[in-house]
Coordinates of C-alpha atoms in Angstrom, one line a residue:
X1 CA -59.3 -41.5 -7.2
X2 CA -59.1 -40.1 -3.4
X3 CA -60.2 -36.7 -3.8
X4 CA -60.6 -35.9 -0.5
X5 CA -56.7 -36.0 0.0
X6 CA -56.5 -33.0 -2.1
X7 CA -59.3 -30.9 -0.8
X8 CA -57.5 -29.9 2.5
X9 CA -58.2 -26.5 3.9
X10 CA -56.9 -24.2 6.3
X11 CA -58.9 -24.2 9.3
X12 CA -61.0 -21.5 10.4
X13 CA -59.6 -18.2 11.6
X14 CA -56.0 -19.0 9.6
X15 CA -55.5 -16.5 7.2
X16 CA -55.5 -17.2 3.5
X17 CA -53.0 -18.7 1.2
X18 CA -52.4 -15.3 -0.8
X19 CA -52.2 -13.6 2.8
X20 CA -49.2 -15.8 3.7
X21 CA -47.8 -15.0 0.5
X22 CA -48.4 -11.3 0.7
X23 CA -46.5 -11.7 4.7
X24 CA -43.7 -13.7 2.9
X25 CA -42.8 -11.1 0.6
X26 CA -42.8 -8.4 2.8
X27 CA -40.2 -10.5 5.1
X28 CA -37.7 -11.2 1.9
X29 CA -38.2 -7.7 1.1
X30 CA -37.5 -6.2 4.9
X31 CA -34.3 -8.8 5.5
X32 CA -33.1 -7.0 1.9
X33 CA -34.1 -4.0 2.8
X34 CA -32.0 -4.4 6.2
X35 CA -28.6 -5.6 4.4
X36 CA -26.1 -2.5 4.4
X37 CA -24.7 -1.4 1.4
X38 CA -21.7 0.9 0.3
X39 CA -22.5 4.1 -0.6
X40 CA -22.1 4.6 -4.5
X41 CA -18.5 6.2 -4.1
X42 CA -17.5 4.5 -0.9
X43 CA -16.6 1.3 -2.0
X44 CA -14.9 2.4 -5.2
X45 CA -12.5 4.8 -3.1
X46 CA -12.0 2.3 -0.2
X47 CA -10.3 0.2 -3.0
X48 CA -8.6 3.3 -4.5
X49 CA -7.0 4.3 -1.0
X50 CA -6.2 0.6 -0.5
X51 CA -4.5 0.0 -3.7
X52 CA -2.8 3.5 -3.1
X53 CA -1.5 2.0 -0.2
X54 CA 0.0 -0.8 -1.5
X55 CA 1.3 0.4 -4.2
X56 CA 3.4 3.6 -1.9
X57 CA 4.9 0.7 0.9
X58 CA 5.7 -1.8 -2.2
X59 CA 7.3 1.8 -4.1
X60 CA 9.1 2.4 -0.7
X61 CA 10.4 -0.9 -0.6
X62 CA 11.6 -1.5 -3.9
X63 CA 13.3 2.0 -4.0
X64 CA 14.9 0.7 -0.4
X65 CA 15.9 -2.3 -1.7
X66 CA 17.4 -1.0 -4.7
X67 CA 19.3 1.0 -3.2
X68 CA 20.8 -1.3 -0.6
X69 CA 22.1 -3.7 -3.2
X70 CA 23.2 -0.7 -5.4
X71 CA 25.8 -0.3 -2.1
X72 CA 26.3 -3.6 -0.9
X73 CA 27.6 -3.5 -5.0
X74 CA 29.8 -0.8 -4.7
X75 CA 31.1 -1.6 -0.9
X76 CA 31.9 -5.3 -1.6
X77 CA 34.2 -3.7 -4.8
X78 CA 36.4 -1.7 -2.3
X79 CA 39.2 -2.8 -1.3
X80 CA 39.1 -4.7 2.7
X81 CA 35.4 -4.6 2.8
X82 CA 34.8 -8.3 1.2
X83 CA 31.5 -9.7 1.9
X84 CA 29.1 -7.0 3.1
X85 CA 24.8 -6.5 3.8
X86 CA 23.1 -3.2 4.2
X87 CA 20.4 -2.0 5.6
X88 CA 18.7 1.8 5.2
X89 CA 16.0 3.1 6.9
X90 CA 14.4 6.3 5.9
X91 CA 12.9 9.2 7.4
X92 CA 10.6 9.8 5.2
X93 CA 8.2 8.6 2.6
X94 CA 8.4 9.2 -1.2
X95 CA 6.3 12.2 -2.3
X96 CA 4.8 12.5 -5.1
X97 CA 3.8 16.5 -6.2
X98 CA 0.7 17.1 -8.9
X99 CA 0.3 19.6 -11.2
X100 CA -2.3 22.0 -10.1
X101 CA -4.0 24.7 -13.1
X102 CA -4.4 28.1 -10.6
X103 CA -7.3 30.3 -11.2
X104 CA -7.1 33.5 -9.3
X105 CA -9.5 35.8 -9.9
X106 CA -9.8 40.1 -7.9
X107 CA -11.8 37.9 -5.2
X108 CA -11.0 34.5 -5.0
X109 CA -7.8 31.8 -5.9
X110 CA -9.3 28.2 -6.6
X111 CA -6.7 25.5 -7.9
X112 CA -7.8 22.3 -9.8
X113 CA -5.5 19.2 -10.1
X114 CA -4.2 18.4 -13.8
X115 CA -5.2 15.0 -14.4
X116 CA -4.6 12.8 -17.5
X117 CA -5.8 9.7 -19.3
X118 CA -3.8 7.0 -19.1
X119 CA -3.6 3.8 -21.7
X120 CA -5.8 1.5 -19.6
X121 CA -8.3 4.3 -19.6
X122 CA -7.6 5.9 -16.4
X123 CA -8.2 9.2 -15.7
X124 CA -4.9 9.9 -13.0
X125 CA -3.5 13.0 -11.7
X126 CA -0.8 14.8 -13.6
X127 CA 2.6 13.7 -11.1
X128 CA 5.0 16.9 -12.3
X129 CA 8.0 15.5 -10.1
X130 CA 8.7 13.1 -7.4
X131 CA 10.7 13.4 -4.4
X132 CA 12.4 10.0 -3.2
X133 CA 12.5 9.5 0.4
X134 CA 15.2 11.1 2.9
X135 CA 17.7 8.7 4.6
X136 CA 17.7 8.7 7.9
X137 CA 20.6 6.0 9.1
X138 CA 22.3 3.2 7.4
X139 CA 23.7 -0.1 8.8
X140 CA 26.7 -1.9 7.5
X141 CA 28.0 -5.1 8.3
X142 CA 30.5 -6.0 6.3
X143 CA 33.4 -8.9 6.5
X144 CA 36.4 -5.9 7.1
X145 CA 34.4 -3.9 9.6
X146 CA 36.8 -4.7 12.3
X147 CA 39.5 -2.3 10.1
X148 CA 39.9 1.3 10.9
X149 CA 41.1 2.1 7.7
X150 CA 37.7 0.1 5.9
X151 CA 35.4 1.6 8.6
X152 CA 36.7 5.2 7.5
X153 CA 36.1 4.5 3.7
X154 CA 32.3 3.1 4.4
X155 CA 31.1 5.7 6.5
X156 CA 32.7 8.6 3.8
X157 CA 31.1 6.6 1.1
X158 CA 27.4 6.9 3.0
X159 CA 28.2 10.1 3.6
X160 CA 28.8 10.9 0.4
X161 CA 25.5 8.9 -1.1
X162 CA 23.2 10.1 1.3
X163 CA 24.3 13.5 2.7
X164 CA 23.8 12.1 6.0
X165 CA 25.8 12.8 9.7
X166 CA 28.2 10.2 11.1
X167 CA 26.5 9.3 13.7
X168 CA 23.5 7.8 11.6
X169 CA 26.1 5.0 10.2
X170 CA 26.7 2.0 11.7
X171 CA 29.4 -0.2 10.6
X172 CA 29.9 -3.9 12.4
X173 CA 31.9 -6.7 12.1
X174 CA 30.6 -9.4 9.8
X175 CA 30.6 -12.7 11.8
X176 CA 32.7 -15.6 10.0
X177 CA 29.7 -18.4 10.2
X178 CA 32.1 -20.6 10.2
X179 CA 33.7 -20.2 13.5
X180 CA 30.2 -19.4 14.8
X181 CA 29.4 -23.2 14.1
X182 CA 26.4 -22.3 12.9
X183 CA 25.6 -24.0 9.0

């Protein structure tokens, strides 16, 4: 056979086969070495904040939309109204209020949160009560708005619901779509 294929060398001054191995590791190792990583907690409460997150604007938004259906409900049952949408806007957020264990000693107070274990394993605070959002105006438009008599009924209704001042209701004139043109 044609040994001398398969005697090749490096030439002179070139260093060694192991040496470029030994240089090649020490590059893998410095490119992982450079790579940034999460700190061991900060990743897991980046996703704890975010989920928190989600979870308060999609509880905000159900509890808003429940409770504009819940109205449009009852306003669309009074008499005059007829077809009617509501919109509520709040001025506030939902808060929800832990359970704290107090420790007070002759020098010092120190409070700890109460947290439990849940079914899925998860060790959450203690929620003792929650406090849903304050209203801070709501918007009718409704098919009888144009009435006086209707108008009056609506805005004492929201009044009534929310505890809020008259001028923080607005009730307009539905638009018949069909004189419109429009659909």
């Amino acid at each position: 056979m044609n040994r001398e294929r398969w005697d090749w060398k490096f030439p002179e001054g070139f260093p060694k086969k192991h040496q470029l191995l030994v240089v090649l590791l020490v590059g893998i190792l410095l490119v992982i070495i450079a790579i940034p990583t999460p700190k061991p907690g900060e990743s897991l409460e980046k996703e704890r904040t975010s989920e928190a997150d989600d979870r308060k604007t999609t509880d905000l938004d159900t509890y808003r939309e429940t409770m504009e259906r819940e109205l449009e409900d009852i306003l669309k049952r009074t008499e005059g109204v007829g077809k009617v949408r509501v919109m509520i806007t709040f001025r506030t957020s939902a808060e929800k209020v832990v359970e704290k264990d107090l420790e007070k000693s002759e020098s010092a107070r120190r409070e700890e949160t109460v947290f439990e274990d849940t079914a899925q394993g998860t060790h959450t605070p203690y929620v003792r009560k929650e406090v849903h959002p304050q209203v801070e105006g709501v918007l009718v438009s409704a098919a009888g708005g144009d009435d006086a008599v209707v108008r009056k009924e609506i805005t004492e209704a929201v009044q009534a619901l929310f505890g809020i001042e008259t001028h923080k209701i607005k009730i307009m004139k539905q638009s018949d779509s069909k004189k419109e043109g429009s659909f």
